[in-house]
Amino acid sequence: MANLFEYAERFGGIKFNEIGLTEADNAIFCRLAYCDFSEYAGKTLGEISKLLTISDESAENKKSTAYLTQQLLLQIGKSERFKNIIVLQTRETVSEDFATAFYGVMFEIYNGLYYAAFRGTDEKIVSFYEDAELAYKFPITSQATALKYISEAIANLGGRYYIGGHSKGGNLAIFSYLFLKDEEKEQIIRVYNNDGPGFAWDISETPGHKRIASRIHTILPQTSVVGMLMEHEKRYQVVYSTYDGLYQHDGFSWEVKGTQFVHLDDFSRE
């Protein structure tokens, strides 16, 4: 079996116009959303990888997701598949009054095809505060910000979109899609929720949900905890993780076979 690094190596020579976006590509884009691209807008991943400096803190812990994410960026920045992808724009909103912690990054895969990735919970205290808000407040500020981010992108850029995120970012991706205008929804190819928490309400009851649900792809590891919180999508794909318990939330632990993760029939008994 393989992980994201081995997938990137195996398929690194195949461009997106030869094989379209895959489950594994989705996870890579969502992992990259944890990088700070604010100084690199307009540059390609290949250009950025040459400018990247590994922080001392990350280098000290080579098993940390921060270090692994930087290593992944260095690797894909040299590949034909990823090196010409443009970091088109980023948007970060962090409030010291515990109102919001939002980070979105728009990748242009090629000519009018985009992946909008939302960051999940990071080390900022406000991120954990907003996580708690998901259980009782609707919408939280980050959800409204994500919706505005996608709506503005469609208006300004046109084109077609994948939307995705890991953890809370997956929740933001689904929310932004559900509440787009109908004509805006037609610009969305697929929405990826990578082990993101659900909602305080049943989204299947959202007007028109059944019509658009097939475009939402929720990925959960076999002992998912975060992705099973609150009300969530009734349709989901369980994937195999090499880690145990809560650590399965880390997408670097999800096994890849070909272009997809290793699919399981259901969650583990654990």
mmCIF file with all atom_site columns, C-alpha atoms in Angstrom, residues 45-240:
data_model
loop_
_atom_site.group_PDB
_atom_site.id
_atom_site.type_symbol
_atom_site.label_atom_id
_atom_site.label_alt_id
_atom_site.label_comp_id
_atom_site.label_asym_id
_atom_site.label_entity_id
_atom_site.label_seq_id
_atom_site.pdbx_PDB_ins_code
_atom_site.Cartn_x
_atom_site.Cartn_y
_atom_site.Cartn_z
_atom_site.occupancy
_atom_site.B_iso_or_equiv
_atom_site.pdbx_formal_charge
_atom_site.auth_seq_id
_atom_site.auth_comp_id
_atom_site.auth_asym_id
_atom_site.auth_atom_id
_atom_site.pdbx_PDB_model_num
ATOM 1   C CA . LEU A 1 45  ? 3.871   25.421 -6.525  1.00 0.00 ? 45  LEU A CA 1
ATOM 2   C CA . GLY A 1 46  ? 7.128   24.755 -8.330  1.00 0.00 ? 46  GLY A CA 1
ATOM 3   C CA . GLU A 1 47  ? 8.335   28.300 -7.713  1.00 0.00 ? 47  GLU A CA 1
ATOM 4   C CA . ILE A 1 48  ? 7.151   28.249 -4.104  1.00 0.00 ? 48  ILE A CA 1
ATOM 5   C CA . SER A 1 49  ? 8.863   24.943 -3.344  1.00 0.00 ? 49  SER A CA 1
ATOM 6   C CA . LYS A 1 50  ? 12.191  26.491 -4.359  1.00 0.00 ? 50  LYS A CA 1
ATOM 7   C CA . LEU A 1 51  ? 11.631  29.401 -1.964  1.00 0.00 ? 51  LEU A CA 1
ATOM 8   C CA . LEU A 1 52  ? 10.442  27.289 0.959   1.00 0.00 ? 52  LEU A CA 1
ATOM 9   C CA . THR A 1 53  ? 12.521  27.224 4.120   1.00 0.00 ? 53  THR A CA 1
ATOM 10  C CA . ILE A 1 54  ? 11.865  24.470 6.646   1.00 0.00 ? 54  ILE A CA 1
ATOM 11  C CA . SER A 1 55  ? 11.436  26.014 10.071  1.00 0.00 ? 55  SER A CA 1
ATOM 12  C CA . ASP A 1 56  ? 13.675  24.802 12.894  1.00 0.00 ? 56  ASP A CA 1
ATOM 13  C CA . GLU A 1 57  ? 10.610  23.874 14.929  1.00 0.00 ? 57  GLU A CA 1
ATOM 14  C CA . SER A 1 58  ? 9.242   21.656 12.164  1.00 0.00 ? 58  SER A CA 1
ATOM 15  C CA . ALA A 1 59  ? 12.621  20.106 11.431  1.00 0.00 ? 59  ALA A CA 1
ATOM 16  C CA . GLU A 1 60  ? 13.007  19.040 15.068  1.00 0.00 ? 60  GLU A CA 1
ATOM 17  C CA . ASN A 1 61  ? 9.920   16.870 14.815  1.00 0.00 ? 61  ASN A CA 1
ATOM 18  C CA . LYS A 1 62  ? 10.043  15.034 11.521  1.00 0.00 ? 62  LYS A CA 1
ATOM 19  C CA . LYS A 1 63  ? 6.861   13.124 12.308  1.00 0.00 ? 63  LYS A CA 1
ATOM 20  C CA . SER A 1 64  ? 4.779   16.258 12.774  1.00 0.00 ? 64  SER A CA 1
ATOM 21  C CA . THR A 1 65  ? 2.119   17.098 10.211  1.00 0.00 ? 65  THR A CA 1
ATOM 22  C CA . ALA A 1 66  ? 3.714   20.549 9.755   1.00 0.00 ? 66  ALA A CA 1
ATOM 23  C CA . TYR A 1 67  ? 7.029   19.000 8.718   1.00 0.00 ? 67  TYR A CA 1
ATOM 24  C CA . LEU A 1 68  ? 5.376   16.362 6.537   1.00 0.00 ? 68  LEU A CA 1
ATOM 25  C CA . THR A 1 69  ? 3.281   19.029 4.791   1.00 0.00 ? 69  THR A CA 1
ATOM 26  C CA . GLN A 1 70  ? 6.395   21.039 3.967   1.00 0.00 ? 70  GLN A CA 1
ATOM 27  C CA . GLN A 1 71  ? 8.125   17.915 2.674   1.00 0.00 ? 71  GLN A CA 1
ATOM 28  C CA . LEU A 1 72  ? 5.078   17.116 0.542   1.00 0.00 ? 72  LEU A CA 1
ATOM 29  C CA . LEU A 1 73  ? 5.186   20.601 -0.968  1.00 0.00 ? 73  LEU A CA 1
ATOM 30  C CA . LEU A 1 74  ? 8.895   20.209 -1.735  1.00 0.00 ? 74  LEU A CA 1
ATOM 31  C CA . GLN A 1 75  ? 8.195   16.889 -3.457  1.00 0.00 ? 75  GLN A CA 1
ATOM 32  C CA . ILE A 1 76  ? 5.192   17.867 -5.572  1.00 0.00 ? 76  ILE A CA 1
ATOM 33  C CA . GLY A 1 77  ? 6.822   21.157 -6.535  1.00 0.00 ? 77  GLY A CA 1
ATOM 34  C CA . LYS A 1 78  ? 9.199   19.145 -8.691  1.00 0.00 ? 78  LYS A CA 1
ATOM 35  C CA . SER A 1 79  ? 6.516   17.043 -10.388 1.00 0.00 ? 79  SER A CA 1
ATOM 36  C CA . GLU A 1 80  ? 4.893   17.615 -13.763 1.00 0.00 ? 80  GLU A CA 1
ATOM 37  C CA . ARG A 1 81  ? 1.477   17.099 -12.182 1.00 0.00 ? 81  ARG A CA 1
ATOM 38  C CA . PHE A 1 82  ? 1.731   19.849 -9.587  1.00 0.00 ? 82  PHE A CA 1
ATOM 39  C CA . LYS A 1 83  ? 4.592   22.210 -10.364 1.00 0.00 ? 83  LYS A CA 1
ATOM 40  C CA . ASN A 1 84  ? 2.610   24.536 -12.661 1.00 0.00 ? 84  ASN A CA 1
ATOM 41  C CA . ILE A 1 85  ? -0.419  24.851 -10.374 1.00 0.00 ? 85  ILE A CA 1
ATOM 42  C CA . ILE A 1 86  ? -0.823  28.490 -9.354  1.00 0.00 ? 86  ILE A CA 1
ATOM 43  C CA . VAL A 1 87  ? -1.592  29.681 -5.837  1.00 0.00 ? 87  VAL A CA 1
ATOM 44  C CA . LEU A 1 88  ? -3.996  32.261 -7.157  1.00 0.00 ? 88  LEU A CA 1
ATOM 45  C CA . GLN A 1 89  ? -5.067  33.921 -3.935  1.00 0.00 ? 89  GLN A CA 1
ATOM 46  C CA . THR A 1 90  ? -5.344  33.419 -0.198  1.00 0.00 ? 90  THR A CA 1
ATOM 47  C CA . ARG A 1 91  ? -7.610  34.918 2.412   1.00 0.00 ? 91  ARG A CA 1
ATOM 48  C CA . GLU A 1 92  ? -7.088  34.803 6.166   1.00 0.00 ? 92  GLU A CA 1
ATOM 49  C CA . THR A 1 93  ? -9.343  36.255 8.826   1.00 0.00 ? 93  THR A CA 1
ATOM 50  C CA . VAL A 1 94  ? -8.288  35.919 12.440  1.00 0.00 ? 94  VAL A CA 1
ATOM 51  C CA . SER A 1 95  ? -10.147 37.785 15.148  1.00 0.00 ? 95  SER A CA 1
ATOM 52  C CA . GLU A 1 96  ? -8.729  38.349 18.605  1.00 0.00 ? 96  GLU A CA 1
ATOM 53  C CA . ASP A 1 97  ? -12.246 38.625 20.044  1.00 0.00 ? 97  ASP A CA 1
ATOM 54  C CA . PHE A 1 98  ? -12.902 34.924 19.357  1.00 0.00 ? 98  PHE A CA 1
ATOM 55  C CA . ALA A 1 99  ? -15.187 35.688 16.430  1.00 0.00 ? 99  ALA A CA 1
ATOM 56  C CA . THR A 1 100 ? -13.508 33.811 13.623  1.00 0.00 ? 100 THR A CA 1
ATOM 57  C CA . ALA A 1 101 ? -10.448 31.925 12.338  1.00 0.00 ? 101 ALA A CA 1
ATOM 58  C CA . PHE A 1 102 ? -10.637 31.417 8.603   1.00 0.00 ? 102 PHE A CA 1
ATOM 59  C CA . TYR A 1 103 ? -8.069  30.539 5.954   1.00 0.00 ? 103 TYR A CA 1
ATOM 60  C CA . GLY A 1 104 ? -8.848  29.774 2.334   1.00 0.00 ? 104 GLY A CA 1
ATOM 61  C CA . VAL A 1 105 ? -6.529  29.271 -0.620  1.00 0.00 ? 105 VAL A CA 1
ATOM 62  C CA . MET A 1 106 ? -7.453  29.098 -4.296  1.00 0.00 ? 106 MET A CA 1
ATOM 63  C CA . PHE A 1 107 ? -5.363  26.854 -6.525  1.00 0.00 ? 107 PHE A CA 1
ATOM 64  C CA . GLU A 1 108 ? -5.662  27.160 -10.295 1.00 0.00 ? 108 GLU A CA 1
ATOM 65  C CA . ILE A 1 109 ? -5.053  23.677 -11.649 1.00 0.00 ? 109 ILE A CA 1
ATOM 66  C CA . TYR A 1 110 ? -5.129  24.854 -15.239 1.00 0.00 ? 110 TYR A CA 1
ATOM 67  C CA . ASN A 1 111 ? -7.131  27.240 -17.455 1.00 0.00 ? 111 ASN A CA 1
ATOM 68  C CA . GLY A 1 112 ? -10.238 28.016 -15.416 1.00 0.00 ? 112 GLY A CA 1
ATOM 69  C CA . LEU A 1 113 ? -10.228 24.854 -13.268 1.00 0.00 ? 113 LEU A CA 1
ATOM 70  C CA . TYR A 1 114 ? -9.803  25.581 -9.571  1.00 0.00 ? 114 TYR A CA 1
ATOM 71  C CA . TYR A 1 115 ? -9.514  23.877 -6.199  1.00 0.00 ? 115 TYR A CA 1
ATOM 72  C CA . ALA A 1 116 ? -10.619 26.025 -3.257  1.00 0.00 ? 116 ALA A CA 1
ATOM 73  C CA . ALA A 1 117 ? -9.209  24.562 -0.029  1.00 0.00 ? 117 ALA A CA 1
ATOM 74  C CA . PHE A 1 118 ? -10.263 25.583 3.477   1.00 0.00 ? 118 PHE A CA 1
ATOM 75  C CA . ARG A 1 119 ? -7.962  25.086 6.440   1.00 0.00 ? 119 ARG A CA 1
ATOM 76  C CA . GLY A 1 120 ? -9.154  23.089 9.419   1.00 0.00 ? 120 GLY A CA 1
ATOM 77  C CA . THR A 1 121 ? -8.376  23.708 13.063  1.00 0.00 ? 121 THR A CA 1
ATOM 78  C CA . ASP A 1 122 ? -4.867  25.058 13.571  1.00 0.00 ? 122 ASP A CA 1
ATOM 79  C CA . GLU A 1 123 ? -2.922  26.075 16.677  1.00 0.00 ? 123 GLU A CA 1
ATOM 80  C CA . LYS A 1 124 ? -4.752  29.396 17.155  1.00 0.00 ? 124 LYS A CA 1
ATOM 81  C CA . ILE A 1 125 ? -6.922  29.524 20.283  1.00 0.00 ? 125 ILE A CA 1
ATOM 82  C CA . VAL A 1 126 ? -9.753  31.105 18.313  1.00 0.00 ? 126 VAL A CA 1
ATOM 83  C CA . SER A 1 127 ? -9.856  28.000 16.098  1.00 0.00 ? 127 SER A CA 1
ATOM 84  C CA . PHE A 1 128 ? -10.803 25.820 19.069  1.00 0.00 ? 128 PHE A CA 1
ATOM 85  C CA . TYR A 1 129 ? -13.378 28.373 20.211  1.00 0.00 ? 129 TYR A CA 1
ATOM 86  C CA . GLU A 1 130 ? -15.016 28.261 16.790  1.00 0.00 ? 130 GLU A CA 1
ATOM 87  C CA . ASP A 1 131 ? -14.974 24.473 16.821  1.00 0.00 ? 131 ASP A CA 1
ATOM 88  C CA . ALA A 1 132 ? -17.106 24.591 19.957  1.00 0.00 ? 132 ALA A CA 1
ATOM 89  C CA . GLU A 1 133 ? -19.432 27.117 18.329  1.00 0.00 ? 133 GLU A CA 1
ATOM 90  C CA . LEU A 1 134 ? -20.319 24.564 15.654  1.00 0.00 ? 134 LEU A CA 1
ATOM 91  C CA . ALA A 1 135 ? -22.444 22.736 18.214  1.00 0.00 ? 135 ALA A CA 1
ATOM 92  C CA . TYR A 1 136 ? -24.778 25.625 19.038  1.00 0.00 ? 136 TYR A CA 1
ATOM 93  C CA . LYS A 1 137 ? -24.372 28.518 16.593  1.00 0.00 ? 137 LYS A CA 1
ATOM 94  C CA . PHE A 1 138 ? -25.534 28.779 13.007  1.00 0.00 ? 138 PHE A CA 1
ATOM 95  C CA . PRO A 1 139 ? -23.855 29.940 10.969  1.00 0.00 ? 139 PRO A CA 1
ATOM 96  C CA . ILE A 1 140 ? -20.490 30.444 12.580  1.00 0.00 ? 140 ILE A CA 1
ATOM 97  C CA . THR A 1 141 ? -18.488 33.313 11.115  1.00 0.00 ? 141 THR A CA 1
ATOM 98  C CA . SER A 1 142 ? -16.079 31.053 9.234   1.00 0.00 ? 142 SER A CA 1
ATOM 99  C CA . GLN A 1 143 ? -18.965 29.318 7.471   1.00 0.00 ? 143 GLN A CA 1
ATOM 100 C CA . ALA A 1 144 ? -20.359 32.645 6.275   1.00 0.00 ? 144 ALA A CA 1
ATOM 101 C CA . THR A 1 145 ? -16.851 33.733 5.235   1.00 0.00 ? 145 THR A CA 1
ATOM 102 C CA . ALA A 1 146 ? -16.318 30.519 3.258   1.00 0.00 ? 146 ALA A CA 1
ATOM 103 C CA . LEU A 1 147 ? -19.606 31.006 1.415   1.00 0.00 ? 147 LEU A CA 1
ATOM 104 C CA . LYS A 1 148 ? -18.664 34.580 0.517   1.00 0.00 ? 148 LYS A CA 1
ATOM 105 C CA . TYR A 1 149 ? -15.197 33.438 -0.580  1.00 0.00 ? 149 TYR A CA 1
ATOM 106 C CA . ILE A 1 150 ? -16.578 30.909 -3.079  1.00 0.00 ? 150 ILE A CA 1
ATOM 107 C CA . SER A 1 151 ? -19.353 33.183 -4.309  1.00 0.00 ? 151 SER A CA 1
ATOM 108 C CA . GLU A 1 152 ? -16.906 36.015 -4.993  1.00 0.00 ? 152 GLU A CA 1
ATOM 109 C CA . ALA A 1 153 ? -14.497 33.657 -6.760  1.00 0.00 ? 153 ALA A CA 1
ATOM 110 C CA . ILE A 1 154 ? -17.233 32.447 -9.102  1.00 0.00 ? 154 ILE A CA 1
ATOM 111 C CA . ALA A 1 155 ? -18.244 36.048 -9.857  1.00 0.00 ? 155 ALA A CA 1
ATOM 112 C CA . ASN A 1 156 ? -14.682 37.249 -10.442 1.00 0.00 ? 156 ASN A CA 1
ATOM 113 C CA . LEU A 1 157 ? -12.993 34.243 -12.006 1.00 0.00 ? 157 LEU A CA 1
ATOM 114 C CA . GLY A 1 158 ? -15.725 32.224 -13.656 1.00 0.00 ? 158 GLY A CA 1
ATOM 115 C CA . GLY A 1 159 ? -14.540 28.707 -14.384 1.00 0.00 ? 159 GLY A CA 1
ATOM 116 C CA . ARG A 1 160 ? -15.335 25.471 -12.562 1.00 0.00 ? 160 ARG A CA 1
ATOM 117 C CA . TYR A 1 161 ? -14.432 24.443 -9.028  1.00 0.00 ? 161 TYR A CA 1
ATOM 118 C CA . TYR A 1 162 ? -13.611 21.702 -6.623  1.00 0.00 ? 162 TYR A CA 1
ATOM 119 C CA . ILE A 1 163 ? -14.138 22.747 -3.007  1.00 0.00 ? 163 ILE A CA 1
ATOM 120 C CA . GLY A 1 164 ? -12.625 20.882 -0.091  1.00 0.00 ? 164 GLY A CA 1
ATOM 121 C CA . GLY A 1 165 ? -11.176 20.917 3.361   1.00 0.00 ? 165 GLY A CA 1
ATOM 122 C CA . HIS A 1 166 ? -9.842  18.756 6.154   1.00 0.00 ? 166 HIS A CA 1
ATOM 123 C CA . SER A 1 167 ? -11.434 18.724 9.610   1.00 0.00 ? 167 SER A CA 1
ATOM 124 C CA . LYS A 1 168 ? -13.337 22.004 10.163  1.00 0.00 ? 168 LYS A CA 1
ATOM 125 C CA . GLY A 1 169 ? -12.324 22.911 6.608   1.00 0.00 ? 169 GLY A CA 1
ATOM 126 C CA . GLY A 1 170 ? -14.502 20.058 5.337   1.00 0.00 ? 170 GLY A CA 1
ATOM 127 C CA . ASN A 1 171 ? -17.459 21.482 7.238   1.00 0.00 ? 171 ASN A CA 1
ATOM 128 C CA . LEU A 1 172 ? -16.826 24.892 5.646   1.00 0.00 ? 172 LEU A CA 1
ATOM 129 C CA . ALA A 1 173 ? -16.653 23.311 2.187   1.00 0.00 ? 173 ALA A CA 1
ATOM 130 C CA . ILE A 1 174 ? -20.046 21.630 2.545   1.00 0.00 ? 174 ILE A CA 1
ATOM 131 C CA . PHE A 1 175 ? -21.655 24.728 4.056   1.00 0.00 ? 175 PHE A CA 1
ATOM 132 C CA . SER A 1 176 ? -20.392 27.000 1.293   1.00 0.00 ? 176 SER A CA 1
ATOM 133 C CA . TYR A 1 177 ? -21.743 24.662 -1.365  1.00 0.00 ? 177 TYR A CA 1
ATOM 134 C CA . LEU A 1 178 ? -25.150 24.142 0.240   1.00 0.00 ? 178 LEU A CA 1
ATOM 135 C CA . PHE A 1 179 ? -25.872 27.857 0.435   1.00 0.00 ? 179 PHE A CA 1
ATOM 136 C CA . LEU A 1 180 ? -24.603 29.005 -2.943  1.00 0.00 ? 180 LEU A CA 1
ATOM 137 C CA . LYS A 1 181 ? -27.235 30.242 -5.351  1.00 0.00 ? 181 LYS A CA 1
ATOM 138 C CA . ASP A 1 182 ? -28.500 27.559 -7.736  1.00 0.00 ? 182 ASP A CA 1
ATOM 139 C CA . GLU A 1 183 ? -26.690 29.082 -10.711 1.00 0.00 ? 183 GLU A CA 1
ATOM 140 C CA . GLU A 1 184 ? -23.469 29.215 -8.680  1.00 0.00 ? 184 GLU A CA 1
ATOM 141 C CA . LYS A 1 185 ? -23.810 25.560 -7.699  1.00 0.00 ? 185 LYS A CA 1
ATOM 142 C CA . GLU A 1 186 ? -23.611 24.648 -11.383 1.00 0.00 ? 186 GLU A CA 1
ATOM 143 C CA . GLN A 1 187 ? -19.976 25.830 -11.351 1.00 0.00 ? 187 GLN A CA 1
ATOM 144 C CA . ILE A 1 188 ? -19.057 23.273 -8.675  1.00 0.00 ? 188 ILE A CA 1
ATOM 145 C CA . ILE A 1 189 ? -17.799 19.881 -9.845  1.00 0.00 ? 189 ILE A CA 1
ATOM 146 C CA . ARG A 1 190 ? -17.386 18.205 -6.457  1.00 0.00 ? 190 ARG A CA 1
ATOM 147 C CA . VAL A 1 191 ? -17.111 19.014 -2.761  1.00 0.00 ? 191 VAL A CA 1
ATOM 148 C CA . TYR A 1 192 ? -14.676 17.060 -0.568  1.00 0.00 ? 192 TYR A CA 1
ATOM 149 C CA . ASN A 1 193 ? -15.122 16.744 3.168   1.00 0.00 ? 193 ASN A CA 1
ATOM 150 C CA . ASN A 1 194 ? -12.063 15.042 4.644   1.00 0.00 ? 194 ASN A CA 1
ATOM 151 C CA . ASP A 1 195 ? -13.106 13.855 8.119   1.00 0.00 ? 195 ASP A CA 1
ATOM 152 C CA . GLY A 1 196 ? -14.811 17.143 8.936   1.00 0.00 ? 196 GLY A CA 1
ATOM 153 C CA . PRO A 1 197 ? -17.421 17.525 11.704  1.00 0.00 ? 197 PRO A CA 1
ATOM 154 C CA . GLY A 1 198 ? -21.099 17.714 10.903  1.00 0.00 ? 198 GLY A CA 1
ATOM 155 C CA . PHE A 1 199 ? -23.709 20.298 11.730  1.00 0.00 ? 199 PHE A CA 1
ATOM 156 C CA . ALA A 1 200 ? -26.070 20.999 14.597  1.00 0.00 ? 200 ALA A CA 1
ATOM 157 C CA . TRP A 1 201 ? -28.926 20.304 12.168  1.00 0.00 ? 201 TRP A CA 1
ATOM 158 C CA . ASP A 1 202 ? -29.702 17.605 9.637   1.00 0.00 ? 202 ASP A CA 1
ATOM 159 C CA . ILE A 1 203 ? -28.314 18.884 6.332   1.00 0.00 ? 203 ILE A CA 1
ATOM 160 C CA . SER A 1 204 ? -30.341 16.281 4.470   1.00 0.00 ? 204 SER A CA 1
ATOM 161 C CA . GLU A 1 205 ? -33.338 18.464 5.313   1.00 0.00 ? 205 GLU A CA 1
ATOM 162 C CA . THR A 1 206 ? -31.804 21.451 3.530   1.00 0.00 ? 206 THR A CA 1
ATOM 163 C CA . PRO A 1 207 ? -33.968 22.498 0.560   1.00 0.00 ? 207 PRO A CA 1
ATOM 164 C CA . GLY A 1 208 ? -32.669 20.888 -2.607  1.00 0.00 ? 208 GLY A CA 1
ATOM 165 C CA . HIS A 1 209 ? -30.104 18.744 -0.749  1.00 0.00 ? 209 HIS A CA 1
ATOM 166 C CA . LYS A 1 210 ? -31.131 15.506 -2.448  1.00 0.00 ? 210 LYS A CA 1
ATOM 167 C CA . ARG A 1 211 ? -30.598 17.081 -5.861  1.00 0.00 ? 211 ARG A CA 1
ATOM 168 C CA . ILE A 1 212 ? -27.011 18.114 -5.101  1.00 0.00 ? 212 ILE A CA 1
ATOM 169 C CA . ALA A 1 213 ? -25.921 15.464 -2.561  1.00 0.00 ? 213 ALA A CA 1
ATOM 170 C CA . SER A 1 214 ? -24.191 13.353 -5.212  1.00 0.00 ? 214 SER A CA 1
ATOM 171 C CA . ARG A 1 215 ? -21.543 16.075 -5.596  1.00 0.00 ? 215 ARG A CA 1
ATOM 172 C CA . ILE A 1 216 ? -20.582 15.903 -1.901  1.00 0.00 ? 216 ILE A CA 1
ATOM 173 C CA . HIS A 1 217 ? -17.870 13.328 -1.150  1.00 0.00 ? 217 HIS A CA 1
ATOM 174 C CA . THR A 1 218 ? -17.258 12.726 2.554   1.00 0.00 ? 218 THR A CA 1
ATOM 175 C CA . ILE A 1 219 ? -14.178 10.688 3.490   1.00 0.00 ? 219 ILE A CA 1
ATOM 176 C CA . LEU A 1 220 ? -13.878 9.171  6.975   1.00 0.00 ? 220 LEU A CA 1
ATOM 177 C CA . PRO A 1 221 ? -11.211 6.867  8.475   1.00 0.00 ? 221 PRO A CA 1
ATOM 178 C CA . GLN A 1 222 ? -12.388 3.586  9.971   1.00 0.00 ? 222 GLN A CA 1
ATOM 179 C CA . THR A 1 223 ? -12.505 4.838  13.577  1.00 0.00 ? 223 THR A CA 1
ATOM 180 C CA . SER A 1 224 ? -13.486 8.408  12.748  1.00 0.00 ? 224 SER A CA 1
ATOM 181 C CA . VAL A 1 225 ? -14.307 10.631 15.706  1.00 0.00 ? 225 VAL A CA 1
ATOM 182 C CA . VAL A 1 226 ? -14.189 14.204 14.377  1.00 0.00 ? 226 VAL A CA 1
ATOM 183 C CA . GLY A 1 227 ? -16.035 13.354 11.176  1.00 0.00 ? 227 GLY A CA 1
ATOM 184 C CA . MET A 1 228 ? -18.855 11.669 13.089  1.00 0.00 ? 228 MET A CA 1
ATOM 185 C CA . LEU A 1 229 ? -19.567 14.574 15.407  1.00 0.00 ? 229 LEU A CA 1
ATOM 186 C CA . MET A 1 230 ? -23.105 16.031 15.201  1.00 0.00 ? 230 MET A CA 1
ATOM 187 C CA . GLU A 1 231 ? -25.331 15.539 12.153  1.00 0.00 ? 231 GLU A CA 1
ATOM 188 C CA . HIS A 1 232 ? -23.420 14.572 9.030   1.00 0.00 ? 232 HIS A CA 1
ATOM 189 C CA . GLU A 1 233 ? -23.855 13.385 5.477   1.00 0.00 ? 233 GLU A CA 1
ATOM 190 C CA . LYS A 1 234 ? -25.696 10.083 5.200   1.00 0.00 ? 234 LYS A CA 1
ATOM 191 C CA . ARG A 1 235 ? -23.425 9.170  2.265   1.00 0.00 ? 235 ARG A CA 1
ATOM 192 C CA . TYR A 1 236 ? -19.755 8.729  3.087   1.00 0.00 ? 236 TYR A CA 1
ATOM 193 C CA . GLN A 1 237 ? -16.728 6.670  2.173   1.00 0.00 ? 237 GLN A CA 1
ATOM 194 C CA . VAL A 1 238 ? -14.799 4.864  4.904   1.00 0.00 ? 238 VAL A CA 1
ATOM 195 C CA . VAL A 1 239 ? -11.052 4.607  4.233   1.00 0.00 ? 239 VAL A CA 1
ATOM 196 C CA . TYR A 1 240 ? -8.224  2.669  5.828   1.00 0.00 ? 240 TYR A CA 1
#
